[in-house]
PDB file of N, CA and C in Angstrom:
ATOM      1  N   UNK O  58       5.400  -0.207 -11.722  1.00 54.00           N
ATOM      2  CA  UNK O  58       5.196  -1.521 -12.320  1.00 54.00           C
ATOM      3  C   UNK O  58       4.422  -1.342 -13.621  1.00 54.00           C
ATOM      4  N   UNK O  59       4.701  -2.030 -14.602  1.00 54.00           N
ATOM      5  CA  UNK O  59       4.120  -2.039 -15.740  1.00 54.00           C
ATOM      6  C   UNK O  59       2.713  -2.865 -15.665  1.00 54.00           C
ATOM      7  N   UNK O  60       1.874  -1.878 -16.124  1.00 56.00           N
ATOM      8  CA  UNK O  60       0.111  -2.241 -16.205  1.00 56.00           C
ATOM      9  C   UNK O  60      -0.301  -3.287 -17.468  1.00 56.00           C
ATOM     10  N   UNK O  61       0.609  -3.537 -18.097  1.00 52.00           N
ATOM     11  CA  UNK O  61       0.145  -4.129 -18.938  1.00 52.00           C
ATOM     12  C   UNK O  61       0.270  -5.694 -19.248  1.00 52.00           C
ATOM     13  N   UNK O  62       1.375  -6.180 -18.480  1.00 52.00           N
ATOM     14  CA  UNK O  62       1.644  -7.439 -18.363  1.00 52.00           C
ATOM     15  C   UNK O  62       1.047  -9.100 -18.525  1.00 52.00           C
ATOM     16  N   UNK O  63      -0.055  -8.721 -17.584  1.00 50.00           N
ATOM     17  CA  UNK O  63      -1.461  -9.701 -17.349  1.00 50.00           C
ATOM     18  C   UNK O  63      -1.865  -9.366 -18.709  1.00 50.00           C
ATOM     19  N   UNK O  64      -2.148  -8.346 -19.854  1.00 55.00           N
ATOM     20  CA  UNK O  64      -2.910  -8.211 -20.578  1.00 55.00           C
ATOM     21  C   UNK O  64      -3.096  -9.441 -21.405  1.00 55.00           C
ATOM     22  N   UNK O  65      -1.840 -10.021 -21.552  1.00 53.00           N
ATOM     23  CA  UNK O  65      -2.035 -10.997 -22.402  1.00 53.00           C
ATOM     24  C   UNK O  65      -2.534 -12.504 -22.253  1.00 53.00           C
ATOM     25  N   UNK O  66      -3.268 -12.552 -20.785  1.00 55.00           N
ATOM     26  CA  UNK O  66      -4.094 -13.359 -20.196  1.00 55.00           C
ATOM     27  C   UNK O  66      -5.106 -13.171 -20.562  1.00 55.00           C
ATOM     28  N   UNK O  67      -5.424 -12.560 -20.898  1.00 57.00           N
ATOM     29  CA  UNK O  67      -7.059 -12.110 -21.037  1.00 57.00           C
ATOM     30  C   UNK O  67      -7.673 -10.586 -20.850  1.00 57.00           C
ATOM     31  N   UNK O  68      -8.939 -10.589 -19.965  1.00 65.00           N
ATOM     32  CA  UNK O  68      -9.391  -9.652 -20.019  1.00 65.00           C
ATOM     33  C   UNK O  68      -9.573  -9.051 -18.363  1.00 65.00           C
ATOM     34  N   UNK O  69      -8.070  -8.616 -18.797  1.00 74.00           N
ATOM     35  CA  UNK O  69      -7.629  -8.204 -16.952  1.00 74.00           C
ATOM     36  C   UNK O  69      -7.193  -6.384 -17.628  1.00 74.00           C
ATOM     37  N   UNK O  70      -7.365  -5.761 -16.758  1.00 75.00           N
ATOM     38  CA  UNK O  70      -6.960  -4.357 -16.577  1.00 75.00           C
ATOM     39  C   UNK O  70      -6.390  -4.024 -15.570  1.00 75.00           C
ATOM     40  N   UNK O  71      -4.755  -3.940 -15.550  1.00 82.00           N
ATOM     41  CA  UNK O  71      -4.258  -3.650 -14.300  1.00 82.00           C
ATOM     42  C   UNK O  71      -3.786  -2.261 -14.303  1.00 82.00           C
ATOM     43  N   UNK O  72      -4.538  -1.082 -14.755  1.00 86.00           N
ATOM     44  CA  UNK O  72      -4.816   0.166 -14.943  1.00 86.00           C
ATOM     45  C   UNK O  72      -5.315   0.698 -13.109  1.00 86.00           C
ATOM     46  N   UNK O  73      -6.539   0.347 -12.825  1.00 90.00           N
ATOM     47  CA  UNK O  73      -7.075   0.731 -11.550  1.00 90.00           C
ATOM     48  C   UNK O  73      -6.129  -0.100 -10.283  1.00 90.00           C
ATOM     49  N   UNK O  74      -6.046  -1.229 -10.483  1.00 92.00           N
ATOM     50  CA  UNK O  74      -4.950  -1.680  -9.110  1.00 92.00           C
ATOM     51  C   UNK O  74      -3.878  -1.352  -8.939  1.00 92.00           C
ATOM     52  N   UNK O  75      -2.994  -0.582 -10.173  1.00 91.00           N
ATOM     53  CA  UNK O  75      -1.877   0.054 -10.004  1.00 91.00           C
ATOM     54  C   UNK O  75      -1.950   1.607  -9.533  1.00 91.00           C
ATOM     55  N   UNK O  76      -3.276   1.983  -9.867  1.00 93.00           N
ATOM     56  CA  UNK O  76      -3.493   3.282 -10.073  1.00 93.00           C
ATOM     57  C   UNK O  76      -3.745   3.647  -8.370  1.00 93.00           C
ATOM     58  N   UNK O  77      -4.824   2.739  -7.868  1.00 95.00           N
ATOM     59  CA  UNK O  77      -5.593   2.499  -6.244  1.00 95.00           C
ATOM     60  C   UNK O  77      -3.910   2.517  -5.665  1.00 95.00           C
ATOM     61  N   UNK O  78      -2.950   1.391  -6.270  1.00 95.00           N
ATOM     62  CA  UNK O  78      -1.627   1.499  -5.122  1.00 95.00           C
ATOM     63  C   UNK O  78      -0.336   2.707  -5.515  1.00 95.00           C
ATOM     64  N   UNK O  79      -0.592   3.564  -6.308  1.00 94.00           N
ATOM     65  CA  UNK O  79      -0.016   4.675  -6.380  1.00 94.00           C
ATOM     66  C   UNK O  79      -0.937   5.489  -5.371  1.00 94.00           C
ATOM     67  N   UNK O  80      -2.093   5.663  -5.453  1.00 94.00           N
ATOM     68  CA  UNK O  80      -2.852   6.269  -4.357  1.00 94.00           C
ATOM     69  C   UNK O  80      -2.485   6.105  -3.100  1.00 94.00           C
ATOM     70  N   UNK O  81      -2.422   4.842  -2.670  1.00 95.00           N
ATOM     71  CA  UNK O  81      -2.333   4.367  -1.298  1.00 95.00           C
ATOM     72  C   UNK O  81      -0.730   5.069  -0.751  1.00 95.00           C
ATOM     73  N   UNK O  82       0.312   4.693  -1.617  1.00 95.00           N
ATOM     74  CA  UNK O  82       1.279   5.140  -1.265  1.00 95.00           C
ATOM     75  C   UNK O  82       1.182   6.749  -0.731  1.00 95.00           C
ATOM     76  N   UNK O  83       0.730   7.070  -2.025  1.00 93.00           N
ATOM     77  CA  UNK O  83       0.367   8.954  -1.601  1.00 93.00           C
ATOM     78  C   UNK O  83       0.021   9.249  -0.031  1.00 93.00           C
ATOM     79  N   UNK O  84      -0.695   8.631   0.276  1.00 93.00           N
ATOM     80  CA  UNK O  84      -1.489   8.804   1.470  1.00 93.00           C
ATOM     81  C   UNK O  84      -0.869   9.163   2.524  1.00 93.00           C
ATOM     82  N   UNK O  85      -1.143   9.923   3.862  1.00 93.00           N
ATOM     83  CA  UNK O  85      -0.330  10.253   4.197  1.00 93.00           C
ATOM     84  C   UNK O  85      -0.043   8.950   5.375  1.00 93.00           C
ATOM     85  N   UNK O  86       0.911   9.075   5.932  1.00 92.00           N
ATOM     86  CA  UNK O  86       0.741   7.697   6.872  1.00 92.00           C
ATOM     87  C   UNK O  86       0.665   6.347   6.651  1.00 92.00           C
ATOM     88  N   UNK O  87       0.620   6.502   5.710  1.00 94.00           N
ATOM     89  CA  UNK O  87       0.092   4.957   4.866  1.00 94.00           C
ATOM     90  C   UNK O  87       0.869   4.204   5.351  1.00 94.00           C
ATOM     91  N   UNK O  88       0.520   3.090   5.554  1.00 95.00           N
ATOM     92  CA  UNK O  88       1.550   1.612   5.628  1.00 95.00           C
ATOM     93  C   UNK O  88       1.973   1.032   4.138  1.00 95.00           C
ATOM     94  N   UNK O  89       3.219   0.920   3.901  1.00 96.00           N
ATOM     95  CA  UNK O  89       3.569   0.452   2.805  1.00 96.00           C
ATOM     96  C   UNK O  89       2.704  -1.159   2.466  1.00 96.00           C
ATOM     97  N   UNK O  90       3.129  -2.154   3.675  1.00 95.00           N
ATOM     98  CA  UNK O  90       2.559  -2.865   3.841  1.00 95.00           C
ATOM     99  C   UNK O  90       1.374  -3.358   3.575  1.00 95.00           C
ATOM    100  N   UNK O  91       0.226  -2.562   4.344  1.00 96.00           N
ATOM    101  CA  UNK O  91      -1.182  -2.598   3.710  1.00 96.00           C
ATOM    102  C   UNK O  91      -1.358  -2.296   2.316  1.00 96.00           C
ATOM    103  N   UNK O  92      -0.797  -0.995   1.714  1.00 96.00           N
ATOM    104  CA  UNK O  92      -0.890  -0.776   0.578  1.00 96.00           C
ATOM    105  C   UNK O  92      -0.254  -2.183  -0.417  1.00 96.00           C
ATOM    106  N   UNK O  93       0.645  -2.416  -0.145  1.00 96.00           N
ATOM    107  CA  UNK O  93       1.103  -3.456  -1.091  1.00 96.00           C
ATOM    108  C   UNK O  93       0.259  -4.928  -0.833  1.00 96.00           C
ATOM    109  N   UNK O  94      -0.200  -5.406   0.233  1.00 96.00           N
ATOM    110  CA  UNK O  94      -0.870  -6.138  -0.032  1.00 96.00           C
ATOM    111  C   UNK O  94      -2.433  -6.064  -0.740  1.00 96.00           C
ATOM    112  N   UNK O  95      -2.744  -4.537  -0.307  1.00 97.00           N
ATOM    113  CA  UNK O  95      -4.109  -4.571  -0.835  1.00 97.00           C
ATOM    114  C   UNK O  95      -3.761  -4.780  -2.341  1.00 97.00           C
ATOM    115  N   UNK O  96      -2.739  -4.397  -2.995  1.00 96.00           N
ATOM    116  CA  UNK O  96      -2.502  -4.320  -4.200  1.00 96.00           C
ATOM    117  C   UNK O  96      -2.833  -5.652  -4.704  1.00 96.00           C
ATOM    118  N   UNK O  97      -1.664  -6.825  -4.260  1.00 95.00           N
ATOM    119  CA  UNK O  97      -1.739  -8.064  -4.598  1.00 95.00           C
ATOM    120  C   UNK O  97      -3.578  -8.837  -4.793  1.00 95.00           C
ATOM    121  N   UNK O  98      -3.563  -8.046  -3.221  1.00 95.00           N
ATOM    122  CA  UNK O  98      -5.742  -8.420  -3.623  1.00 95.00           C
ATOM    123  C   UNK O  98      -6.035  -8.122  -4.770  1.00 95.00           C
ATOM    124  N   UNK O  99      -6.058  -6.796  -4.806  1.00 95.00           N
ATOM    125  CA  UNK O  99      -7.096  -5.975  -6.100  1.00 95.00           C
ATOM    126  C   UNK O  99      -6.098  -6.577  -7.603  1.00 95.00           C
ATOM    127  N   UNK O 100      -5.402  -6.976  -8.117  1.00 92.00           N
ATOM    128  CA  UNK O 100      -4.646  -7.969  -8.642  1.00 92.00           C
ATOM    129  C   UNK O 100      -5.937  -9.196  -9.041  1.00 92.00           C
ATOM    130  N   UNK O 101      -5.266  -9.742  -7.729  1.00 92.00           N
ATOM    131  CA  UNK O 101      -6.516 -11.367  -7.383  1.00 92.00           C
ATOM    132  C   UNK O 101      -7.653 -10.991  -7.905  1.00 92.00           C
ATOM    133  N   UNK O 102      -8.450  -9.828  -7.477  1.00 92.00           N
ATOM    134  CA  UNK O 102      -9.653  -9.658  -7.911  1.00 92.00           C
ATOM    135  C   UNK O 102      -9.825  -9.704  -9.174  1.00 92.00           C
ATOM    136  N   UNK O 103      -9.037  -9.235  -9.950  1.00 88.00           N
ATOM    137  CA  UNK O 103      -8.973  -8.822 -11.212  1.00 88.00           C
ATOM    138  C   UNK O 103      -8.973 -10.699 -12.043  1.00 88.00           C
ATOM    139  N   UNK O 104      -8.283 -11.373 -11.345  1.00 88.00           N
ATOM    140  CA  UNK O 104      -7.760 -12.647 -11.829  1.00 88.00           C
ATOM    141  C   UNK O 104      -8.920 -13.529 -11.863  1.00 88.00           C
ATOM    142  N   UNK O 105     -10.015 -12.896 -10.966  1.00 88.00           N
ATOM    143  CA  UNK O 105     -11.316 -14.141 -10.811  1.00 88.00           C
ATOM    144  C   UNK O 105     -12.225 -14.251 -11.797  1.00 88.00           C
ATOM    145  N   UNK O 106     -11.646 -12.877 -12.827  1.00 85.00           N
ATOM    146  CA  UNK O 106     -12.750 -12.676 -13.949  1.00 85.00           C
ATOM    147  C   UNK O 106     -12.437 -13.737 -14.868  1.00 85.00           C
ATOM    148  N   UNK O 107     -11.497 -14.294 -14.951  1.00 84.00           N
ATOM    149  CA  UNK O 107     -10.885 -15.057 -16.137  1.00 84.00           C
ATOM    150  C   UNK O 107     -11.474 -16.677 -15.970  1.00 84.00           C
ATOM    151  N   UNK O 108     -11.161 -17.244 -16.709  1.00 83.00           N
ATOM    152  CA  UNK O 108     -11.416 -19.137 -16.856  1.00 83.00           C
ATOM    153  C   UNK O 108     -10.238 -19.700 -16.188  1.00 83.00           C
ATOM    154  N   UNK O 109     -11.298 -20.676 -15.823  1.00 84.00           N
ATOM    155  CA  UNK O 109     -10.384 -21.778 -14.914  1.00 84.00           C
ATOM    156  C   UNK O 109      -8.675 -21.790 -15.375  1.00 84.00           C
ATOM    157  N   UNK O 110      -8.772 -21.646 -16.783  1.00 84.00           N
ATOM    158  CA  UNK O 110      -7.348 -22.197 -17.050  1.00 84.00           C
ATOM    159  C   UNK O 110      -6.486 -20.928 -16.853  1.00 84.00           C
ATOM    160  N   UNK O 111      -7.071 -19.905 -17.077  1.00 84.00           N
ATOM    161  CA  UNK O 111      -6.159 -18.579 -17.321  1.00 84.00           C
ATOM    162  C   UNK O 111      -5.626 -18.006 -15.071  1.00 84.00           C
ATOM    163  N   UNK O 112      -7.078 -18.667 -14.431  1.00 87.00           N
ATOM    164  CA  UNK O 112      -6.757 -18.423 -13.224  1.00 87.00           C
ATOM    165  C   UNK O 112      -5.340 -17.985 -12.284  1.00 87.00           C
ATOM    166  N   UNK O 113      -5.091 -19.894 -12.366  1.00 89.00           N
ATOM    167  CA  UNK O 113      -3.937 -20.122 -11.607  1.00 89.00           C
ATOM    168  C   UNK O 113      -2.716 -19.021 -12.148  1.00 89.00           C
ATOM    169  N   UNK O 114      -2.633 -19.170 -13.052  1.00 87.00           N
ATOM    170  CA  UNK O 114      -1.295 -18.280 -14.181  1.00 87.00           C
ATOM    171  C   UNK O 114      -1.242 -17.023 -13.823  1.00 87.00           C
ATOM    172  N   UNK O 115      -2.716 -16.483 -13.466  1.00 87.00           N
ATOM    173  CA  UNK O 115      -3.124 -15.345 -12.840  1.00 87.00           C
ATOM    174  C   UNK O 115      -2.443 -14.823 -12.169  1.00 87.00           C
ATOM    175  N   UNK O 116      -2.887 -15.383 -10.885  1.00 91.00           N
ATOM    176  CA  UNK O 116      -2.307 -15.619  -9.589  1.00 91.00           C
ATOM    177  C   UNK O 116      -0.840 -15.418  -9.006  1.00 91.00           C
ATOM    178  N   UNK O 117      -0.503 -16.433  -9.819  1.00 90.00           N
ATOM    179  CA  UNK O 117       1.058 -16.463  -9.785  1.00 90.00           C
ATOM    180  C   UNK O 117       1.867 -15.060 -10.606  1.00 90.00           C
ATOM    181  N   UNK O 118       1.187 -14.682 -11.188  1.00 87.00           N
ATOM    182  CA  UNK O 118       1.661 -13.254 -11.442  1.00 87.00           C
ATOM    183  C   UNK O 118       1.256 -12.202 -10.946  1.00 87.00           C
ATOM    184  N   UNK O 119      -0.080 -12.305 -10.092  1.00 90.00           N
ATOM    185  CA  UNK O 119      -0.254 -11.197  -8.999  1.00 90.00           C
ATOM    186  C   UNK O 119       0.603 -11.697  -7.724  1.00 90.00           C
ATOM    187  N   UNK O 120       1.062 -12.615  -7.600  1.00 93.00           N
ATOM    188  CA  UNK O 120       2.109 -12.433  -6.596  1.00 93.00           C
ATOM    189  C   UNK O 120       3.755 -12.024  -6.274  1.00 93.00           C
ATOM    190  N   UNK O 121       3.892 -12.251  -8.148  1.00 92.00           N
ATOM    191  CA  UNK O 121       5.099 -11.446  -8.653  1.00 92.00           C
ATOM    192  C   UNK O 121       5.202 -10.322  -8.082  1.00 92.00           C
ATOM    193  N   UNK O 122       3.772  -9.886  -8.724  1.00 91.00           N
ATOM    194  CA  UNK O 122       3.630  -8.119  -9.001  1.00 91.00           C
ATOM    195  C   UNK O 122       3.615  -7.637  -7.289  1.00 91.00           C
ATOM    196  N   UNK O 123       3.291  -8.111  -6.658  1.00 95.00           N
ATOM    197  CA  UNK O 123       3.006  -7.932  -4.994  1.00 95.00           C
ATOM    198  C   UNK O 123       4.549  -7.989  -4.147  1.00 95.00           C
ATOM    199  N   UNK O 124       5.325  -9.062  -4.719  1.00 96.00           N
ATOM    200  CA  UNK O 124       6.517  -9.642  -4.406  1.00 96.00           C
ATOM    201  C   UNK O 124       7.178  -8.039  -4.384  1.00 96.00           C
ATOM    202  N   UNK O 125       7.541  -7.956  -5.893  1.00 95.00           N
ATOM    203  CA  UNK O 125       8.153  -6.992  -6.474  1.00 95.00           C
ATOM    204  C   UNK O 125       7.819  -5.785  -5.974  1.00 95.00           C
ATOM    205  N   UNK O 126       6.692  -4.999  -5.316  1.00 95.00           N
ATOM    206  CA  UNK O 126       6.394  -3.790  -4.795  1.00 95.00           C
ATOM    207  C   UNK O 126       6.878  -3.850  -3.516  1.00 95.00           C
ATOM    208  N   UNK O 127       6.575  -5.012  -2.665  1.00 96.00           N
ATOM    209  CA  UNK O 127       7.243  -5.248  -1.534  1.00 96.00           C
ATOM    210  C   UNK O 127       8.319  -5.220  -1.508  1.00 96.00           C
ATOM    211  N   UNK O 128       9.451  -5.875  -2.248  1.00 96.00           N
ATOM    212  CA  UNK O 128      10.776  -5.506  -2.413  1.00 96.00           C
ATOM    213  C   UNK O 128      11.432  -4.132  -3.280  1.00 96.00           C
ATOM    214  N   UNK O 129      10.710  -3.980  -4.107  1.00 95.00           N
ATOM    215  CA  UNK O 129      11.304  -2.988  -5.169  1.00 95.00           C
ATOM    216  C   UNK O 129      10.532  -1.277  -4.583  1.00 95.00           C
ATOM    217  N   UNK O 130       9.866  -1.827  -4.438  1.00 95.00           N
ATOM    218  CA  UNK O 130       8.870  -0.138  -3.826  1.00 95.00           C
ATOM    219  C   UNK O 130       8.927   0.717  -3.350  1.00 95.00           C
ATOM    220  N   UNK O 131      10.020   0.622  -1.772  1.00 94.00           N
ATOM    221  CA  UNK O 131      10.930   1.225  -0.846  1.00 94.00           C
ATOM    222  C   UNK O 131      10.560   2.733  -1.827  1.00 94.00           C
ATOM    223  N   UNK O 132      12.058   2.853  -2.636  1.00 95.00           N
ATOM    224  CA  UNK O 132      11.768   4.669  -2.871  1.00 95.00           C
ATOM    225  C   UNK O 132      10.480   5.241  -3.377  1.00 95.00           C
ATOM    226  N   UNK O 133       9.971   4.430  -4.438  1.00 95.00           N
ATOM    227  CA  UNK O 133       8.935   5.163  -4.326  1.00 95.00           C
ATOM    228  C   UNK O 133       7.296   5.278  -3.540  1.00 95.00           C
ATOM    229  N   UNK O 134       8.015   4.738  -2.597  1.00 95.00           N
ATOM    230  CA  UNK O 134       7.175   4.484  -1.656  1.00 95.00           C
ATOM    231  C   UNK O 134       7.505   6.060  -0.526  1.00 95.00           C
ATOM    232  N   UNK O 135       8.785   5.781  -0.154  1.00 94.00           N
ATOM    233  CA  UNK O 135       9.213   7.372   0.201  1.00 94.00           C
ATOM    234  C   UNK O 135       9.184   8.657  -0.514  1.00 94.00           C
ATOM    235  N   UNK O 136       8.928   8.480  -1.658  1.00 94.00           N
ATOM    236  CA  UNK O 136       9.080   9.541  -2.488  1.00 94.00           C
ATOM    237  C   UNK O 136       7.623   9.892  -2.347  1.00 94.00           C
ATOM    238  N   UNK O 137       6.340   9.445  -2.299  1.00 94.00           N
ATOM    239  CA  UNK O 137       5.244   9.431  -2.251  1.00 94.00           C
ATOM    240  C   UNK O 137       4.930   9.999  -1.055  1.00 94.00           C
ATOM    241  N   UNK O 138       5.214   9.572   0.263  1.00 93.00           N
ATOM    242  CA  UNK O 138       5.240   9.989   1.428  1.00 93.00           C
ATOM    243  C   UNK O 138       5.858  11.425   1.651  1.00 93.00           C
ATOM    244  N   UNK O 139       7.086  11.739   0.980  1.00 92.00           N
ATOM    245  CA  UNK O 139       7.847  13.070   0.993  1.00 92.00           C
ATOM    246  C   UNK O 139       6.877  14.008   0.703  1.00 92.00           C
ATOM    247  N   UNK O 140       6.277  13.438  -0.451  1.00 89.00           N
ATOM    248  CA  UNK O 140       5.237  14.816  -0.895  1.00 89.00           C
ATOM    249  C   UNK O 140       3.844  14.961  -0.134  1.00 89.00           C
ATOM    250  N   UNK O 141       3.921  14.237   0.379  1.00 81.00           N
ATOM    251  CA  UNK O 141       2.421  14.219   1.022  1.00 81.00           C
ATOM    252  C   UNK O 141       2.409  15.608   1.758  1.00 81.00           C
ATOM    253  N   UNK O 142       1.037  16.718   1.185  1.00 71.00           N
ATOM    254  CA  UNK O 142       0.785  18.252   1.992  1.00 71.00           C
ATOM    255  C   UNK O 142      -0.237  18.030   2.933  1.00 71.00           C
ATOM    256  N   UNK O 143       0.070  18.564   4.096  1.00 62.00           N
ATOM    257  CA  UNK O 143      -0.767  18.694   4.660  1.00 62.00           C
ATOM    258  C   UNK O 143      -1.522  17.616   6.084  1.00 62.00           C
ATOM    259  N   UNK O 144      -0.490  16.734   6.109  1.00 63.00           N
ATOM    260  CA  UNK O 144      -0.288  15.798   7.322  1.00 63.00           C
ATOM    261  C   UNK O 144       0.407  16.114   8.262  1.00 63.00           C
ATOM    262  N   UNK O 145       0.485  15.635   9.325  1.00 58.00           N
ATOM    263  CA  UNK O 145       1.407  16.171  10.403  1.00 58.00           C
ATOM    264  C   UNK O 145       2.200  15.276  10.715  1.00 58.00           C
ATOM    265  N   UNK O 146       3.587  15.141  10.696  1.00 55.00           N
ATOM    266  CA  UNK O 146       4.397  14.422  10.990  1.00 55.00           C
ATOM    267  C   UNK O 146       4.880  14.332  12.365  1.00 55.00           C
ATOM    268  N   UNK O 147       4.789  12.811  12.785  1.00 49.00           N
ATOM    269  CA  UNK O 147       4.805  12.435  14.436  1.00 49.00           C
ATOM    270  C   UNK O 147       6.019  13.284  14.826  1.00 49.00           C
ATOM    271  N   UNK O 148       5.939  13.830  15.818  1.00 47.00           N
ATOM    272  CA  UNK O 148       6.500  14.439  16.799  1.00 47.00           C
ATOM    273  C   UNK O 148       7.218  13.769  17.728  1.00 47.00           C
ATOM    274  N   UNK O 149       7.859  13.950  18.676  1.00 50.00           N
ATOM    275  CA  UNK O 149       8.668  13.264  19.657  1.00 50.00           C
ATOM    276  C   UNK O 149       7.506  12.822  21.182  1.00 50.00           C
ATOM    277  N   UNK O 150       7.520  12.000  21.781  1.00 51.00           N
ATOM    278  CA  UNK O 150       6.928  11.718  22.787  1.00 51.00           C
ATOM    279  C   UNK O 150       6.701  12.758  23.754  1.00 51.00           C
ATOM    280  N   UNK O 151       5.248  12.513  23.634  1.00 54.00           N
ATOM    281  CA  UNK O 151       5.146  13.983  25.377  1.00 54.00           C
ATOM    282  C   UNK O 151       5.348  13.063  26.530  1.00 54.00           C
ATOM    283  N   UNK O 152       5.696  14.146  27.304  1.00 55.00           N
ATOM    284  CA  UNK O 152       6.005  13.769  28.679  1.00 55.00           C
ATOM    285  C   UNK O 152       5.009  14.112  29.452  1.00 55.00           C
ATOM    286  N   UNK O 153       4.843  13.332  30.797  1.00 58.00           N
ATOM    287  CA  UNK O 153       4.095  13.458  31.481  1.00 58.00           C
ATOM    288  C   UNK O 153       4.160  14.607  32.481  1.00 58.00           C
ATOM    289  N   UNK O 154       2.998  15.250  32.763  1.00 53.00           N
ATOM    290  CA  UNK O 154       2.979  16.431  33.769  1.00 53.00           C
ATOM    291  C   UNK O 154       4.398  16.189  34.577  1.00 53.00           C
ATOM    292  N   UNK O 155       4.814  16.838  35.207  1.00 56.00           N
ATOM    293  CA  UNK O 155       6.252  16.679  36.897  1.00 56.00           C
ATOM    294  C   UNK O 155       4.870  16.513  38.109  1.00 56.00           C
ATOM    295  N   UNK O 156       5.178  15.684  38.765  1.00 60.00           N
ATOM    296  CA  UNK O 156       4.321  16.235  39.838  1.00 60.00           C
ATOM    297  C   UNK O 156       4.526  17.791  40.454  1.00 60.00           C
ATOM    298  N   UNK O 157       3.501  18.206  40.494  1.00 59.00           N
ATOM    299  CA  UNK O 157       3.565  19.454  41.609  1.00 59.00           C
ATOM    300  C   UNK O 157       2.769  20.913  40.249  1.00 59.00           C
ATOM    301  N   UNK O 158       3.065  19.935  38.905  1.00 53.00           N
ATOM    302  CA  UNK O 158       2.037  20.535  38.112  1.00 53.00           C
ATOM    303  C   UNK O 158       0.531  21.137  38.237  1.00 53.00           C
ATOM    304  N   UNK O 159       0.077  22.102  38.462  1.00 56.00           N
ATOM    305  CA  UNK O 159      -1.262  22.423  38.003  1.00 56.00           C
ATOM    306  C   UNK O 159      -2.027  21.111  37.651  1.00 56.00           C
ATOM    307  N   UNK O 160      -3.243  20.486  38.407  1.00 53.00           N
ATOM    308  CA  UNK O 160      -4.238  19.722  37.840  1.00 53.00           C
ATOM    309  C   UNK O 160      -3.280  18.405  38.608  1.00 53.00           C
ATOM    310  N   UNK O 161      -2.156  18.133  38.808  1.00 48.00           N
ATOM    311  CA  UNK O 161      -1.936  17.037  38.957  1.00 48.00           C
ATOM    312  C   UNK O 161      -2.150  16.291  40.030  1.00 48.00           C
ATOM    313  N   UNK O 162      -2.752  15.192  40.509  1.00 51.00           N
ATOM    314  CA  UNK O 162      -2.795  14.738  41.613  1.00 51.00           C
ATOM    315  C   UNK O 162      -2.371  13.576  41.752  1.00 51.00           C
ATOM    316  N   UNK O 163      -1.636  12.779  43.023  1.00 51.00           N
ATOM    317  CA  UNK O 163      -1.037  11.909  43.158  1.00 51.00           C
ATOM    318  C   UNK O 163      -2.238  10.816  43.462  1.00 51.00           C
ATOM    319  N   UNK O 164      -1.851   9.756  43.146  1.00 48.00           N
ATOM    320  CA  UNK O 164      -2.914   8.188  43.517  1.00 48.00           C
ATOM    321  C   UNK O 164      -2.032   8.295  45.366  1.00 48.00           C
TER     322      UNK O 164
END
């Protein structure tokens, strides 16, 4: 997403909230989800610095920008996840001891 958009609202920097949700994605495990909403927050946050009038206008374009990651984000949302070193990727379900296992005892 382009960081610069809001600029012309005022005195918003959407440098660190884009930067925090490229991070988040990285992560390993991450929920796209969480990440994209925290985004839309840290957005908002950014929007409270401004005057009443510049607010609302704000707003409505941090929810664009939130909209749009939620829908548009998918690959690089996987692409972020692909690279992630050093996590362990879930495995298939363990099974439970068989009875007659070592340690096992019946109720």
């Amino acid at each position: 997403m382009p960081d610069y958009l809001l600029s012309i609202m005022g005195r918003i920097d959407m440098r660190q909230p884009c930067a925090d949700h490229d991070h988040c994605y990285s992560q390993c495990g991450a929920s796209k989800l969480d990440c994209d909403a925290k985004f839309g927050d840290d957005i908002r946050k950014q929007c409270s610095k401004l005057n009443v009038l510049l607010f609302l206008p704000c707003n409505a374009v941090a929810t664009i920008y939130q909209t749009a990651v939620e829908n548009l984000g998918g690959p690089a949302y996987r692409d972020a996840q692909s690279n992630c070193h050093g996590c362990k990727k879930p495995g298939p379900p363990r099974r439970p001891f068989p009875p007659g296992w070592a340690g096992y005892k019946r109720s």
